[in-house]
Structures are given as structure tokens and as C-alpha cells.
XYZ file of C-alpha atoms in Angstrom:
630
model
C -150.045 -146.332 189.088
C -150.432 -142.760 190.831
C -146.985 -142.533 191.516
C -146.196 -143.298 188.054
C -148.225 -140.284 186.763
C -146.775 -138.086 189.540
C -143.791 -138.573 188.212
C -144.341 -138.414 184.129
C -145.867 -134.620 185.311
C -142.385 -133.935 187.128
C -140.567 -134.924 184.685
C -142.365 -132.547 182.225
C -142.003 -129.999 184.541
C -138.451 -130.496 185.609
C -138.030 -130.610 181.023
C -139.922 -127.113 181.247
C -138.110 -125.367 183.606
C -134.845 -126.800 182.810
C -134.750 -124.525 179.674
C -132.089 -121.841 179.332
C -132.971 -118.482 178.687
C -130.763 -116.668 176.691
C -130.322 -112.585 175.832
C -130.969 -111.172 172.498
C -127.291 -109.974 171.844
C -126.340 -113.910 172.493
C -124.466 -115.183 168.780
C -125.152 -118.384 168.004
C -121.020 -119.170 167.858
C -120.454 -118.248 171.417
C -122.687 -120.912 172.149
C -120.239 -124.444 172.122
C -123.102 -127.223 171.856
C -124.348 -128.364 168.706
C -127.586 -128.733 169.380
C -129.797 -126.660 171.970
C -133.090 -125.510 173.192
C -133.033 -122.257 174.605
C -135.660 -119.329 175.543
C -136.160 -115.897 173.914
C -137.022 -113.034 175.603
C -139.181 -110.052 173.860
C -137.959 -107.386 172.156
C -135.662 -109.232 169.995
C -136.706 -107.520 166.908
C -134.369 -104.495 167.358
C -132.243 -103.999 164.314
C -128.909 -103.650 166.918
C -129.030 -107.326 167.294
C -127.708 -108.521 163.780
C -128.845 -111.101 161.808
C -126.436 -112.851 158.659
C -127.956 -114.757 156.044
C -131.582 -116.268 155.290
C -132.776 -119.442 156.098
C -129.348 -120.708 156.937
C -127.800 -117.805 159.575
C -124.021 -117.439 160.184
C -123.226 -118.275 163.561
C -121.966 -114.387 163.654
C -125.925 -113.772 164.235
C -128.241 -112.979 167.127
C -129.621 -116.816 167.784
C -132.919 -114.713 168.901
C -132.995 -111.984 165.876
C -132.646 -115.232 163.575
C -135.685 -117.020 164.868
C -137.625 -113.862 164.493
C -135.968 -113.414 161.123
C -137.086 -116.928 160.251
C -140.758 -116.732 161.370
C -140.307 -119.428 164.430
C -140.664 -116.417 166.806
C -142.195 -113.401 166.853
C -141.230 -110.004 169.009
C -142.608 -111.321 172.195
C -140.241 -114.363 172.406
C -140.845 -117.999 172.984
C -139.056 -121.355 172.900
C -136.863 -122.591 169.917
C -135.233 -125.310 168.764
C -131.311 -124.280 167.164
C -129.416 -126.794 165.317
C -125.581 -126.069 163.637
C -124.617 -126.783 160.291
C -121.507 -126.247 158.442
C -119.651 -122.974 157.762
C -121.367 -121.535 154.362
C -118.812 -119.745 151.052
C -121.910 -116.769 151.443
C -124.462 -115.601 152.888
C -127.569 -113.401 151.454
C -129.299 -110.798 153.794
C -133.416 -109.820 153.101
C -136.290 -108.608 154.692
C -138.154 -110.740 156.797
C -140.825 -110.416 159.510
C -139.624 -107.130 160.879
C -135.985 -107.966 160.341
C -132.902 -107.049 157.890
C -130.740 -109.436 157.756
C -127.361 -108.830 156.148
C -125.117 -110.190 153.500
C -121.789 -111.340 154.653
C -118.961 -113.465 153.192
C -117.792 -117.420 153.934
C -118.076 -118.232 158.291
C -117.265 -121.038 159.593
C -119.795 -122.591 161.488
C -123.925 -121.602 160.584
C -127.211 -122.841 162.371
C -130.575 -123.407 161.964
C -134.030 -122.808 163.986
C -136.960 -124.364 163.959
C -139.609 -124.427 166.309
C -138.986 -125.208 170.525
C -140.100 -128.838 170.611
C -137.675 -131.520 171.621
C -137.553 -134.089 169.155
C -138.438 -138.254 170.816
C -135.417 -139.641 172.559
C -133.427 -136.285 172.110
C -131.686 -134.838 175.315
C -131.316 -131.145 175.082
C -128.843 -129.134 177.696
C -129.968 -127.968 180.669
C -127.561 -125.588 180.694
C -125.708 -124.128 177.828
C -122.156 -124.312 177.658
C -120.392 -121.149 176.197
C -117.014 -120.587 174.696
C -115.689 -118.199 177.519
C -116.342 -119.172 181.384
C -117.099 -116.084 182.203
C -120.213 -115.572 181.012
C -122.182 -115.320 177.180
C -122.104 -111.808 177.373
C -117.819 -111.579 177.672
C -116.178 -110.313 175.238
C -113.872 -112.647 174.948
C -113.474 -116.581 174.278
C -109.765 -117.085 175.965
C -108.893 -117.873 179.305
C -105.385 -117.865 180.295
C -104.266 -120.813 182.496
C -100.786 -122.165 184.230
C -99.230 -125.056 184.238
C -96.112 -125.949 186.173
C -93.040 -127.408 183.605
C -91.597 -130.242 184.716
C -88.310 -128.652 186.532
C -84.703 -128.671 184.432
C -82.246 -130.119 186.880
C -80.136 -127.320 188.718
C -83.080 -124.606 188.228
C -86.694 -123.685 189.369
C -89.851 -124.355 187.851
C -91.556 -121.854 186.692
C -95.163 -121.307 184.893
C -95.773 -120.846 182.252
C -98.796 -119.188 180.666
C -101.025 -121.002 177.901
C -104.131 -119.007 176.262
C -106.749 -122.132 175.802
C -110.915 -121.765 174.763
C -112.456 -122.839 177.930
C -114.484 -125.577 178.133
C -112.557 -128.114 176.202
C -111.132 -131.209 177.100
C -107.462 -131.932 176.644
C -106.452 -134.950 174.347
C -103.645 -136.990 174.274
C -101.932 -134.893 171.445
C -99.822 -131.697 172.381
C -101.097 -129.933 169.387
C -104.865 -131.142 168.356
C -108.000 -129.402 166.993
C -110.808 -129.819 165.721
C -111.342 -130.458 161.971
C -113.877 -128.221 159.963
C -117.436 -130.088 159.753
C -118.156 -131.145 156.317
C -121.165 -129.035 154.346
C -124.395 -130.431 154.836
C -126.850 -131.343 152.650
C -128.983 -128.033 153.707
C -125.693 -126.346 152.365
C -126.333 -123.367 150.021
C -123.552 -123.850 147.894
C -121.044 -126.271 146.758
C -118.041 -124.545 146.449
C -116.984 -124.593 149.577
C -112.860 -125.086 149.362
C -111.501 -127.701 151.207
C -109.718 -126.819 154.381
C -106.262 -128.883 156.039
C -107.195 -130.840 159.221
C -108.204 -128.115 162.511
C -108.887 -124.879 160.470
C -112.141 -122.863 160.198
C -114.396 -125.152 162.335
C -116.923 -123.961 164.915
C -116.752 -120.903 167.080
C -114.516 -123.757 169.895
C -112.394 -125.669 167.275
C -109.985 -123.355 166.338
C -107.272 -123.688 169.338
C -104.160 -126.277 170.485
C -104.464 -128.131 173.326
C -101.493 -128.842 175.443
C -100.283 -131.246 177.897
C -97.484 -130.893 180.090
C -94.334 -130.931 178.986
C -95.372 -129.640 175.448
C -92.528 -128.499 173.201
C -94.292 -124.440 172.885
C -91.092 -122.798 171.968
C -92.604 -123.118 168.017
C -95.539 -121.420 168.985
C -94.119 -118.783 170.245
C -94.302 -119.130 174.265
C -90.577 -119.028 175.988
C -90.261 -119.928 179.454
C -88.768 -117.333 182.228
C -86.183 -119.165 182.989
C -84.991 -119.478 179.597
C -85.634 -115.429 179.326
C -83.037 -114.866 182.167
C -80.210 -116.835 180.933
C -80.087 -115.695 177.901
C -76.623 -113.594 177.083
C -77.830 -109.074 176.554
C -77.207 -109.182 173.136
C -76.138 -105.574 171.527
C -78.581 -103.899 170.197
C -79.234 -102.789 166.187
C -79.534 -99.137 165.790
C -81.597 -100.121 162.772
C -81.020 -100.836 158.856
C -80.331 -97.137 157.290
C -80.890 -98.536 154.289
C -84.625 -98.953 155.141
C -85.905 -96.148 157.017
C -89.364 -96.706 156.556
C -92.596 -95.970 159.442
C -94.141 -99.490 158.848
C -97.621 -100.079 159.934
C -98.888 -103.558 159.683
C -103.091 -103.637 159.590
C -103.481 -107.610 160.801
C -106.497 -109.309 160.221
C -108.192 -110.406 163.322
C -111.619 -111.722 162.465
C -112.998 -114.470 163.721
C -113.204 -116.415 160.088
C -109.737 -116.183 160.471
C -109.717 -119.102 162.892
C -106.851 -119.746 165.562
C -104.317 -121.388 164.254
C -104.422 -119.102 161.125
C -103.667 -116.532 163.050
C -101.051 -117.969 164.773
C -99.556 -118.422 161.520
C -99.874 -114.406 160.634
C -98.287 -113.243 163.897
C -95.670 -115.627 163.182
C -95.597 -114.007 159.358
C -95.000 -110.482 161.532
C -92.251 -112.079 163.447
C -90.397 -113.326 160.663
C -90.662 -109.936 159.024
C -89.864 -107.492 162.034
C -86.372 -109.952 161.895
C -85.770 -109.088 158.291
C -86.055 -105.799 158.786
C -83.447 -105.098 161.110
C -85.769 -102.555 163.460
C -84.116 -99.230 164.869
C -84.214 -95.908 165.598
C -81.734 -95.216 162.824
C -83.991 -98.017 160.310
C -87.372 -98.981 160.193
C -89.905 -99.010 162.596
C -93.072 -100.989 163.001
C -96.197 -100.989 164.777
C -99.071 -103.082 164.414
C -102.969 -102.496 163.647
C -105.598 -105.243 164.414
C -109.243 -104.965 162.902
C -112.482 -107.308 163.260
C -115.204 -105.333 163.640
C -113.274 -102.236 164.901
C -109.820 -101.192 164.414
C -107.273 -101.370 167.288
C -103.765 -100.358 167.396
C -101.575 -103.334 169.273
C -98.332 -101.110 169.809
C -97.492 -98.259 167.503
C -94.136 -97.166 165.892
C -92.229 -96.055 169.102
C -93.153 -98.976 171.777
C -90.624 -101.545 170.376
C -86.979 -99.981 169.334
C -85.259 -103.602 167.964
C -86.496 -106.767 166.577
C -86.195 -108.428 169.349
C -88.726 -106.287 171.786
C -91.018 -106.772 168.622
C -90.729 -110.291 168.428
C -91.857 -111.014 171.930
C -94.627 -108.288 171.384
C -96.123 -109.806 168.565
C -96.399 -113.375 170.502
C -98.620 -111.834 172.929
C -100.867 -110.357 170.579
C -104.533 -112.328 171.122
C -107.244 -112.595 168.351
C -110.219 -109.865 168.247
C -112.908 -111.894 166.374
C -115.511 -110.030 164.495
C -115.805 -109.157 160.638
C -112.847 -108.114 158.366
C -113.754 -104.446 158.149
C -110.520 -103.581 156.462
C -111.546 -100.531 155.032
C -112.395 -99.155 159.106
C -109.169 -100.276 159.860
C -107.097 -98.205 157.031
C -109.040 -94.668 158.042
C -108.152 -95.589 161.667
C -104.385 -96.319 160.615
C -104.762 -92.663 158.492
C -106.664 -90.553 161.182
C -104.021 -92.041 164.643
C -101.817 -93.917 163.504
C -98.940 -91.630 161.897
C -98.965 -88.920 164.399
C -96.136 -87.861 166.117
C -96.999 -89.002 169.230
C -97.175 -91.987 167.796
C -93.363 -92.242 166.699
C -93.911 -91.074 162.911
C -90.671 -89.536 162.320
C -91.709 -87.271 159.345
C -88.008 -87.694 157.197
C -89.429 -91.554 156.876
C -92.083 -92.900 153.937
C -95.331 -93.974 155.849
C -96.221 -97.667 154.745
C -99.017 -99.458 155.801
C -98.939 -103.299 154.554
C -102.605 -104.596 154.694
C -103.601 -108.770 155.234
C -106.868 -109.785 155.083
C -108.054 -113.252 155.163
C -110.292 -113.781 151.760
C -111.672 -110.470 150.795
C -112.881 -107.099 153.386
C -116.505 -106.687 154.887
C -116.659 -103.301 154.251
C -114.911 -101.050 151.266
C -111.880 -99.831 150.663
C -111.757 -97.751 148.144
C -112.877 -94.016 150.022
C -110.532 -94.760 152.873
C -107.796 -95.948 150.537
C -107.951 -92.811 148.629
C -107.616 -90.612 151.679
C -104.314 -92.657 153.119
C -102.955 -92.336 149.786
C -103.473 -88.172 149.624
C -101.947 -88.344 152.800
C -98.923 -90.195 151.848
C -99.403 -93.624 153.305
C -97.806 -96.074 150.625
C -100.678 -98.744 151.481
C -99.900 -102.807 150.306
C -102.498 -105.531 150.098
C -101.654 -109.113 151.251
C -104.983 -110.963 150.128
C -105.265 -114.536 151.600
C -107.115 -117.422 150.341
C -108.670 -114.476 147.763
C -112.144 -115.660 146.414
C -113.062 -118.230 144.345
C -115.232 -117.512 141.268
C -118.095 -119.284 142.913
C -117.345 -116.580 145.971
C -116.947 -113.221 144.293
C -121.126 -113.313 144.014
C -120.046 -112.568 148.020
C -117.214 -110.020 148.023
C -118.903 -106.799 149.146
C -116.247 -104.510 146.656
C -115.240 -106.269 143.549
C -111.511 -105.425 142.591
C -111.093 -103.951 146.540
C -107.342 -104.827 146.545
C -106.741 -102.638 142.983
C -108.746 -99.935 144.607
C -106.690 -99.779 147.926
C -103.192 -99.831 147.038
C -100.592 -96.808 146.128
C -100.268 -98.059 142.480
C -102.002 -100.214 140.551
C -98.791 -101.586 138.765
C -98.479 -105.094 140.783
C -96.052 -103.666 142.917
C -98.022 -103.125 145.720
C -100.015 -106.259 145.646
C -99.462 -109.532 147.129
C -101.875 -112.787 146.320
C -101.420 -115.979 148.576
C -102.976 -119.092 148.036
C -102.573 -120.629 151.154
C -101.867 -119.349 154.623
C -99.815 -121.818 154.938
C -97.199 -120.686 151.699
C -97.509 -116.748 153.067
C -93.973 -116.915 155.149
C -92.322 -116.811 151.620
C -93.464 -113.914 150.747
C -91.202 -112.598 153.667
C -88.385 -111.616 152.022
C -90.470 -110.415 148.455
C -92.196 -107.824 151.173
C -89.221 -106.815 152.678
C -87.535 -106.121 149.461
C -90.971 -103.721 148.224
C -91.109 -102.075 151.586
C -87.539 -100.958 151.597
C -86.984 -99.626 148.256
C -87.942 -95.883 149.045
C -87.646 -94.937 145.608
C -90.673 -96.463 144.366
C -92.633 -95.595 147.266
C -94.636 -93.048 145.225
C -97.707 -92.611 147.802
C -94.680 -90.279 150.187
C -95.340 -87.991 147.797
C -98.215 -85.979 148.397
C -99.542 -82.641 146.866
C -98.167 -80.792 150.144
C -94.755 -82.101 149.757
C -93.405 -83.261 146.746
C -93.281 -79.689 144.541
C -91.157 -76.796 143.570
C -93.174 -73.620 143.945
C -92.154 -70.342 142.379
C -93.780 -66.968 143.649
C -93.732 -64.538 140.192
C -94.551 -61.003 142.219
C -95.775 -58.149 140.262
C -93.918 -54.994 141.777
C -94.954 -52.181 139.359
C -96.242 -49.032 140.489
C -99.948 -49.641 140.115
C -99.487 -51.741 143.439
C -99.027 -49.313 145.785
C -97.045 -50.290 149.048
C -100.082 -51.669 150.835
C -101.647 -53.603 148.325
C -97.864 -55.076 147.707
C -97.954 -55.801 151.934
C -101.314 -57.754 151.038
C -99.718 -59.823 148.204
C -96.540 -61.026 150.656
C -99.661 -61.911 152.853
C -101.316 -63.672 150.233
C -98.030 -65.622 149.827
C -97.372 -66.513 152.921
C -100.540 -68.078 153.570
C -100.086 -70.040 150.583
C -96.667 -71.165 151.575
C -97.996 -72.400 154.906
C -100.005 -74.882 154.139
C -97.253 -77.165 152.030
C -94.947 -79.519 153.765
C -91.311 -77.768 153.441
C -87.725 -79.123 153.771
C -84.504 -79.781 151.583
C -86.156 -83.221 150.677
C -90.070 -81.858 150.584
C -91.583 -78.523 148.912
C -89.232 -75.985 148.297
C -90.450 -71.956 148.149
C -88.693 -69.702 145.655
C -90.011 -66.140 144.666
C -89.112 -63.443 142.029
C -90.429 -59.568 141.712
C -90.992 -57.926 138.686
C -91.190 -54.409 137.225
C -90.287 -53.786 133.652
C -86.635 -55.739 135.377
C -86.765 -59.017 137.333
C -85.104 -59.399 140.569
C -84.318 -62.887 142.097
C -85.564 -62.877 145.864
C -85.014 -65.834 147.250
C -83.803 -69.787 145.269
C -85.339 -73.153 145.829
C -82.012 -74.142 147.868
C -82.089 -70.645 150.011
C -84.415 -71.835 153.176
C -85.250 -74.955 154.001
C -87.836 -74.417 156.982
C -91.243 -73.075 156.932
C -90.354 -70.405 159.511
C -87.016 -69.350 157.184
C -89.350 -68.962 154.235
C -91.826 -66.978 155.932
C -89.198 -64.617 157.129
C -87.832 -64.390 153.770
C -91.432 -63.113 152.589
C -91.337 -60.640 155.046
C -88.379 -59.166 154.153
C -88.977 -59.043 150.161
C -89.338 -54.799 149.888
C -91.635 -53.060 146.688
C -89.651 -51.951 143.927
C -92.062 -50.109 141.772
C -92.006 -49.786 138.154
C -93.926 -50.780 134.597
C -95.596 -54.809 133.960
C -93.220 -56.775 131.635
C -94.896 -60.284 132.611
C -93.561 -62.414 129.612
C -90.168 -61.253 130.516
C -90.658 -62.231 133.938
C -92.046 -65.529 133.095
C -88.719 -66.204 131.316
C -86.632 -65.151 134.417
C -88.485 -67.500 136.092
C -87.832 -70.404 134.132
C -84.011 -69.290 133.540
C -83.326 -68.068 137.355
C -85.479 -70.599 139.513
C -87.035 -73.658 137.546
C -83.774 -74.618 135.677
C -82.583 -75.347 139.139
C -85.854 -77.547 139.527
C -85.352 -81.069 140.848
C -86.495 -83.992 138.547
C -88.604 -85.389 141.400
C -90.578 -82.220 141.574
C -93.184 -80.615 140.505
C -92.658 -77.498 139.030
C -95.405 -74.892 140.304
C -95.629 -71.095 139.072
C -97.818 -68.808 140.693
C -97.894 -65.561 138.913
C -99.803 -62.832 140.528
C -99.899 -59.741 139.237
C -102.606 -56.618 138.744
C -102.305 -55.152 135.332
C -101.860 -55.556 131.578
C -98.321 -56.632 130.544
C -96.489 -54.385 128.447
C -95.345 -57.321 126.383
C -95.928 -60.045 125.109
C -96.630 -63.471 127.118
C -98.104 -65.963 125.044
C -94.596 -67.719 123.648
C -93.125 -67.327 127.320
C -96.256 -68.935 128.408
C -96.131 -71.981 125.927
C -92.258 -72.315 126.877
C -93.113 -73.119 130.700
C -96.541 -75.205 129.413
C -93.515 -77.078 126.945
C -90.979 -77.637 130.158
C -93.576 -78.871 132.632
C -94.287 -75.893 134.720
C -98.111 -75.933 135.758
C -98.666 -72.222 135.632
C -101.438 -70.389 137.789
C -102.347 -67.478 137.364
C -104.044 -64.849 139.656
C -104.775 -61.388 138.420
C -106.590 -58.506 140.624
C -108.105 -55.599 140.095
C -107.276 -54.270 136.622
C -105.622 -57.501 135.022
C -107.030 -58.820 131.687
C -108.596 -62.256 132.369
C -107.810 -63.141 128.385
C -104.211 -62.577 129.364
C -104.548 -64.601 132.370
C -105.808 -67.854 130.859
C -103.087 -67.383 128.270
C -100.336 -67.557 130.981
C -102.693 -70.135 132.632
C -102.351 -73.672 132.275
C -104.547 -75.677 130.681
C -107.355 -76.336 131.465
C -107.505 -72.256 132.465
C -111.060 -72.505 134.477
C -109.061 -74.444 137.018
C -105.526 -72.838 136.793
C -106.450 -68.617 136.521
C -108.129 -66.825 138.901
C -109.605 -62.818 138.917
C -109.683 -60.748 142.446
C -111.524 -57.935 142.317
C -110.004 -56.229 145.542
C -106.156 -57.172 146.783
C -107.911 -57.310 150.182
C -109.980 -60.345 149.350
C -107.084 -62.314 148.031
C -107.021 -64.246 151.164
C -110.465 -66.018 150.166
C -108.612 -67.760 147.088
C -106.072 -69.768 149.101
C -108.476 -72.813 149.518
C -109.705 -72.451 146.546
C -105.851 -72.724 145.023
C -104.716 -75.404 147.439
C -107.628 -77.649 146.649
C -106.668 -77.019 142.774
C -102.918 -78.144 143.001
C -104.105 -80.867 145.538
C -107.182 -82.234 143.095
C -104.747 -81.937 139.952
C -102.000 -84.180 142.044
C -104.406 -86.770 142.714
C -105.639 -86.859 139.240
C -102.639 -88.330 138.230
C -103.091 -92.034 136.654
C -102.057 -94.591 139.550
C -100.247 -97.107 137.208
């Protein structure tokens, strides 16, 4: 009967000190059982291990930050009991017991915690089993393994390589996985949408298992030896007809799932065919955001479709949330540089999928791409469901990111699995340049006319200070044949015609052409110059343009200016006006357009002209952005 006892009392012991112990950054989803005692440590409190939800936690969550979040535990740790359930449409942050949790959209797998006493008959792990073999702190869930194909007759076997979530066991089927646990009746809501057979499960379902001899050609793995024999086909320089720099901003969060994203690389491979990629065409590189943006390969790495093609099948899944919004000031701070490949002659287009709706918002970072000429499109996938906007951190996010708001840019899928015909519909959009209206920026997109005043109250120096003041102006704006064009006229009581729109074409040219501009003295007639003007420079506008005058000038006019003035208001000419020294202001918001606070502008010295050029930039550059986005 004493041996007995002895060994009851092992047996408790051997229960005791068989529990794991986990960290506090450990996620409940990167654990794979279902069910699980484990050990906290203390400290777990910290707000920098992040809790989802209330009650019911996504399994996005610190296991340890829940229980304390939950009451079960407290900051010095302890023993607790964690249980998963299904994958909730929402979850609600609060405060509780030290902790914030947060808010955060449909996941696919949640858990509970209670407190850390086995339940009668129950056998817990010993030793938890995570989803990558490294260990639970790896960043990743994927391990890459070989298998040898069975050899074709005549050639030599070689691997192949397979990415496959560790710890599974293969099945019988080539392609099997695991189907999305049904909600339970803890489940906060009931509007969860039914998902196909091996999408969205738990943190291990969403992968393919194989088996030798597997047909993976479909999935997008191609043996070596089929790599070699295959005949050097010539090359596309690249559809001229669609000379667009084409960022793609993927979605790779882990509510995503696998296979889902399987199916969006294959949506990018299906695409990068249509487009017929090229130095002389399009060219496309490829953004992936969970929680932080990454580029995958940017606009210069792959120079054909094919290169792109076998890129995009090696691309591997991030996980995280669906911060969209990171991932489209990341695209507009790196992404089209130079270095990168932007070409600067091309429209920048950035075509945006996200699975459901964004983590974050859109809308600031969306209005900065756009002011810097990134035509941005919105692929939303599976969008919410009425019972899910309650969730959706931005309401109306996609309206808020694109270029216009006139359905052009936006693309809604119901299904993942209907999104490859929207291939050719995206294609179409991307390429037709003309209605790409986000190229066109305040900096590059105008016709700007200098109106000098040259009369004698100048003075040579002062008229050396005004070219100045010009030339900075002229620097900051984008110029080409095909971008903002620089013309400039002097006036005395005559007019004289510098320089046209269609005289220089560079930024250097134009500068030079400042330089050279000599005073030619004389009386003020501004109304007749503001006629010249519109005769001599803006009737050889372009109807893509904005028309710009920028009248400077230091005096009274000796005529009159209002009807000139209302004939360049009546033709479209946004008129500024800047007047120093002894101009008359009331003449100067006459000239001006309207409204005049933000379109005339009074220098007391010529020498402190150069403090008005930011202050005139940001005008022409708030006024273009103004503009309705229908």
C-alpha cells in the first residue's frame, strides 16, 4: 500500500513539473495544440505584448497578456489553463486589470483561459508543439523540405523544393487541409460567413500536403530539369502601349490563410502575363504588408514576364495584420525612387488587395501618394458584411484611398476564388494612361507664365532679385515637353516676349533662359501686359494644363487692369499676384484670383521676396489638391 502512495506523489510530481513554460511574446496561434496547460512568467503585463479582444482573445494575442487581461493571472505569473475556439467576424478591445486590449477585425482561430487546473481524465501536453520547428520565438511558420521525384526515363532526378508548416502529418491526398472549425457556442457573433473546405482555419490548417509524385506544376513549383530543357524564348521589349511603373501592394496577413494566398500570387502571375513586361512597356514590382510593409522585388529586378512569373512563385506569406495604410506610405516614401527603376516619363500606379477591409487607415497616406502622383487602385476581397462593418477600423477606407472616386479605380470581389477575372478588367484600367489623373500632380501638370515688371522704378538690382525670385520658383516644379512648361514676358509701357512654353524643355534650359532675360526700363502698363500674356503665351496653352500667371510687379499701373483681369479669370488662368514695395494691394487683388487672400501677395523689400516662394508653392499645390476627386 506504500508503494502505491509513492507512486500517486510521483505522479503528481512528474504532472507538476511536466508543465511548459512559455514567454510572454508567445501568440496563442503559433501554438498547434488545441488544448494546453502552460506556465507564465512575471512581467507579462507590459503593454508590448498585445492583447485582441475581451473574453474571447484572437489567437493574434499574447496567450500570457490574455490571462492577465482576463483576471486568471496577475503580473507575477502562474499556471493556466488555454482552450481554442473558432475564428470570431470581430473582436472588441477594453481595459482590464492593467491591460488594453485592442479591437481588431475577423481571425481565424481564437482561445480561451481559464484557470491552470487539469480537468479529471484530461491529458494535457508535456510539451507544446509549435507551428515552426525551430523554436516559438521564430519568425516564421515554414520549413522548406526535399523530396526526390520519381526519375523520367533518360534523365536525372532532381529535388525539388516544397514549403510545408512543420509538424503535420501527410495524408493520403496530394492536396488536403484542414477545414475551418465551426463557431462555437461561446461565439460572439453569428455572422460568421461560411468558408469552402481548408480556408481560414487555425494558425496550422492553412497549407497542402504533398506526397511524392504530386502533380505541383498548378501550384506553381517547376522542376530543374524541366527549367533546362526548355527552348530561350525571345524576349518582349515590353507593350508601348502600356508604359506604366506598376506597383502591386499584396496582402500578406495571416487572416489571409495559405491557400488564399496562393490564389493572389497566382492573380499577380496571371497579370504580369497580360501585361506584356519590358523595358520599353510596363514594369512591375511587388509590395507585401502584414504588420510591416516589405518590398518583394521592385520595378527594375524582373525585365519580362517571364523572370516575374517565377519571382512571384517564390514569394512566401508574412503573417501579421492588414496594415494597408503602412504599406501605401512605404510604397510612397521607397518605392518610386530612381534607384528603384521609376522611370519618371511613366504614370506611377500602385494597385492595392486587401483581404476584407485594412487594420489601420488609409485615408492620410492615401492623400499623400496621390499629391505625389501615385494613381493608387483598391482590390477589396471578401469586403465586410453588414454584421462586420461594426469592425472595420475606417468606414468607406477604399473611397478614401483611391485616385478618383468615380468607380474607376475600385475593384469589389466576392470571392477569392472569382478574383482571376478581374485580370483582364485591371489590365485594361491600368493601361489607359489617359485617365490616370493621379500623374498629374501640382509640380507637373501646369503652364506657368512669368509677367515681369521692367519699368524704371526697378532699378537693375532689384530687377537681378526678381530673375532670382523666378528662378527659385521655377525650380521647384517638375519640367519637360510632357510636364510643367516655364514661359515669361517683361513689361514697360511695351511687352516683350522672352521666352514660349515650347522654347526649353529642361529645368537647367529654363534657368539659363532667366539668366539671360536683360532690364528694359520704362513706365507700368500692367493691363496691357496681362493681355500680351494671354494673346502671346496662354493661347498657346495646352488643354491638359493648367494655366498659371504670376504677375510681379512694384508700382501702380498706368492703366487700367480690371477687364484684362476678368478676361484671364473668364479663360481659366489662375492669376497671382505679387506686388513689392510701392504696388497698390487694391490693384493687386483685382488682378488676383479669387479668392485674393490666397492668390496676391505684398513684399515690402525686393530683397525679401525669397521668403514668399513656400508660401506660393504651398498655394498652387493646396489649390490643386482641392480639386473634387470625382
Amino acid at each position: 500500500m506504500g508503494i502505491v502512495v509513492l507512486t500517486m506523489k510521483a505522479s503528481v510530481i512528474e504532472m507538476f513539473l511536466a508543465v511548459p513554460q512559455i514567454n510572454c511574446d508567445v501568440k496563442a496561434g503559433k501554438i498547434i495544440n488545441p488544448e494546453f496547460v502552460v506556465k507564465c512568467p512575471a512581467g507579462c503585463q507590459d503593454p508590448k505584448y498585445h492583447v485582441y479582444g475581451t473574453d474571447i482573445y484572437a489567437s493574434y494575442s499574447s496567450v500570457c497578456g490574455a490571462a492577465i487581461h482576463s483576471g486568471v493571472l496577475d503580473n507575477s505569473g502562474g499556471k493556466i489553463l488555454v482552450r481554442k475556439v473558432a475564428g470570431q467576424s470581430g473582436y472588441k478591445g477594453s481595459y482590464s486589470n492593467g491591460v488594453q486590449s485592442l479591437s481588431l477585425p475577423r481571425w481565424r482561430e481564437s482561445f480561451i483561459v481559464s484557470e491552470g487546473k487539469p480537468q479529471r481524465g484530461v491529458t494535457y501536453p508535456s510539451a507544446l508543439t509549435y507551428s515552426s520547428s525551430k523554436s516559438p520565438a521564430a519568425k516564421t511558420d515554414e520549413a522548406t523540405k526535399a523530396y526526390q521525384k520519381p526519375p523520367v526515363p533518360g534523365t536525372t532526378a532532381q529535388p525539388v523544393t516544397l514549403t510545408q508548416v512543420t509538424g503535420a502529418t501527410a495524408t493520403g491526398a496530394a492536396h488536403a487541409s484542414l477545414p475551418k472549425p465551426s463557431p462555437s457556442a461561446g461565439s460572439t457573433s453569428s455572422s460568421l460567413r461560411p468558408q469552402p473546405v481548408g480556408l481560414r482555419s487555425g494558425e496550422l490548417g492553412e497549407m497542402d500536403l504533398w506526397k511524392p509524385g504530386s502533380v505541383l506544376l498548378d501550384a506553381g513549383f517547376v522542376p530543374k530539369e524541366e527549367l533546362s530543357t526548355r527552348a530561350l524564348e525571345p524576349l518582349s521589349q515590353g507593350d508601348p502601349n502600356c508604359k506604366i511603373d506598376l506597383s502591386f501592394v499584396i496582402d500578406g496577413s495571416s487572416s489571409i490563410g495559405k491557400r488564399r494566398f496562393r490564389i493572389q500570387k497566382q492573380f499577380l502571375a496571371d497579370v504580369a502575363q497580360a501585361l506584356d513586361i519590358g523595358p520599353a512597356g510596363p514594369l512591375m514590382g511587388i509590395v507585401q504588408y502584414g504588420d510591416n510593409p516589405s518590398a518583394q522585388f521592385n520595378l527594375r529586378t524582373h525585365m519580362n514576364s517571364r523572370d516575374l512569373r517565377t519571382a512571384i512563385e517564390k514569394i512566401t506569406q508574412r503573417g501579421g495584420l492588414s496594415n494597408a495604410g503602412r504599406a501605401i506610405s512605404f510604397v510612397t516614401k521607397n518605392f518610386f525612387s530612381k534607384a528603384n527603376g521609376n522611370r519618371g516619363s511613366a504614370p506611377n500606379v500602385a494597385v492595392v488587395i486587401v483581404d476584407g477591409w485594412p487594420t489601420d487607415k488609409v485615408e492620410e497616406a492615401s492623400r499623400f501618394a496621390r499629391e505625389s502622383g501615385i494613381n493608387i487602385f483598391f482590390i477589396t476581397v471578401e469586403g465586410a458584411t453588414e454584421n462586420e462593418k461594426q469592425y472595420v477600423v475606417e468606414p468607406n477606407f477604399s473611397h478614401k484611398a483611391v485616385c478618383r472616386t468615380n468607380g474607376f479605380y475600385s475593384l469589389n470581389v466576392q470571392s477569392w476564388f472569382s478574383l482571376h477575372k478581374t485580370v483582364q478588367a485591371l489590365v485594361k484600367r491600368v493601361c489607359d494612361t489617359d485617365r490616370l489623373a493621379c500623374s498629374k500632380t501640382c509640380l507637373n501638370s501646369a503652364d506657368i507664365g512669368f509677367v515681369i515688371d521692367g519699368s524704371s522704378s526697378v532699378g537693375t538690382g532689384n530687377f537681378r532679385t526678381v530673375l532670382q525670385f523666378v528662378a527659385n520658383l521655377s525650380k521647384e516644379f517638375e519640367i519637360s515637353d510632357i510636364d510643367t512648361r516655364i514661359g515669361a514676358v517683361q513689361y514697360t509701357y511695351e511687352q516683350r516676349l522672352e521666352f514660349g512654353f515650347d522654347d526649353y524643355n529642361t529645368k537647367s534650359d529654363i534657368l539659363n533662359a532667366i539668366k539671360r532675360v536683360g532690364y528694359w526700363s520704362g513706365g507700368t502698363s500692367t493691363g496691357a501686359a496681362i493681355n500680351y500674356a494671354l494673346e502671346q503665351l496662354f493661347k498657346k496653352s495646352k488643354p491638359n494644363k493648367r494655366k498659371l500667371m504670376i504677375l510681379i510687379t512694384d508700382g501702380r499701373s498706368y492703366d487700367d487692369v480690371r477687364i484684362p483681369a476678368m478676361v484671364a479669370h473668364h479663360k481659366g488662368v489662375i492669376t497671382y499676384a505679387i506686388g513689392v514695395a510701392w504696388a497698390a494691394q487694391d490693384e493687386l487683388e483685382v488682378i488676383a484670383t479669387h479668392p485674393a487672400k490666397d492668390h496676391s501677395f505684398f513684399v515690402d523689400e525686393f530683397d525679401n521676396l525669397y521668403k514668399f516662394v513656400p508660401k506660393v508653392i504651398q498655394n498652387i499645390c493646396t489649390e490643386f489638391n482641392s480639386q473634387p476627386r470625382n
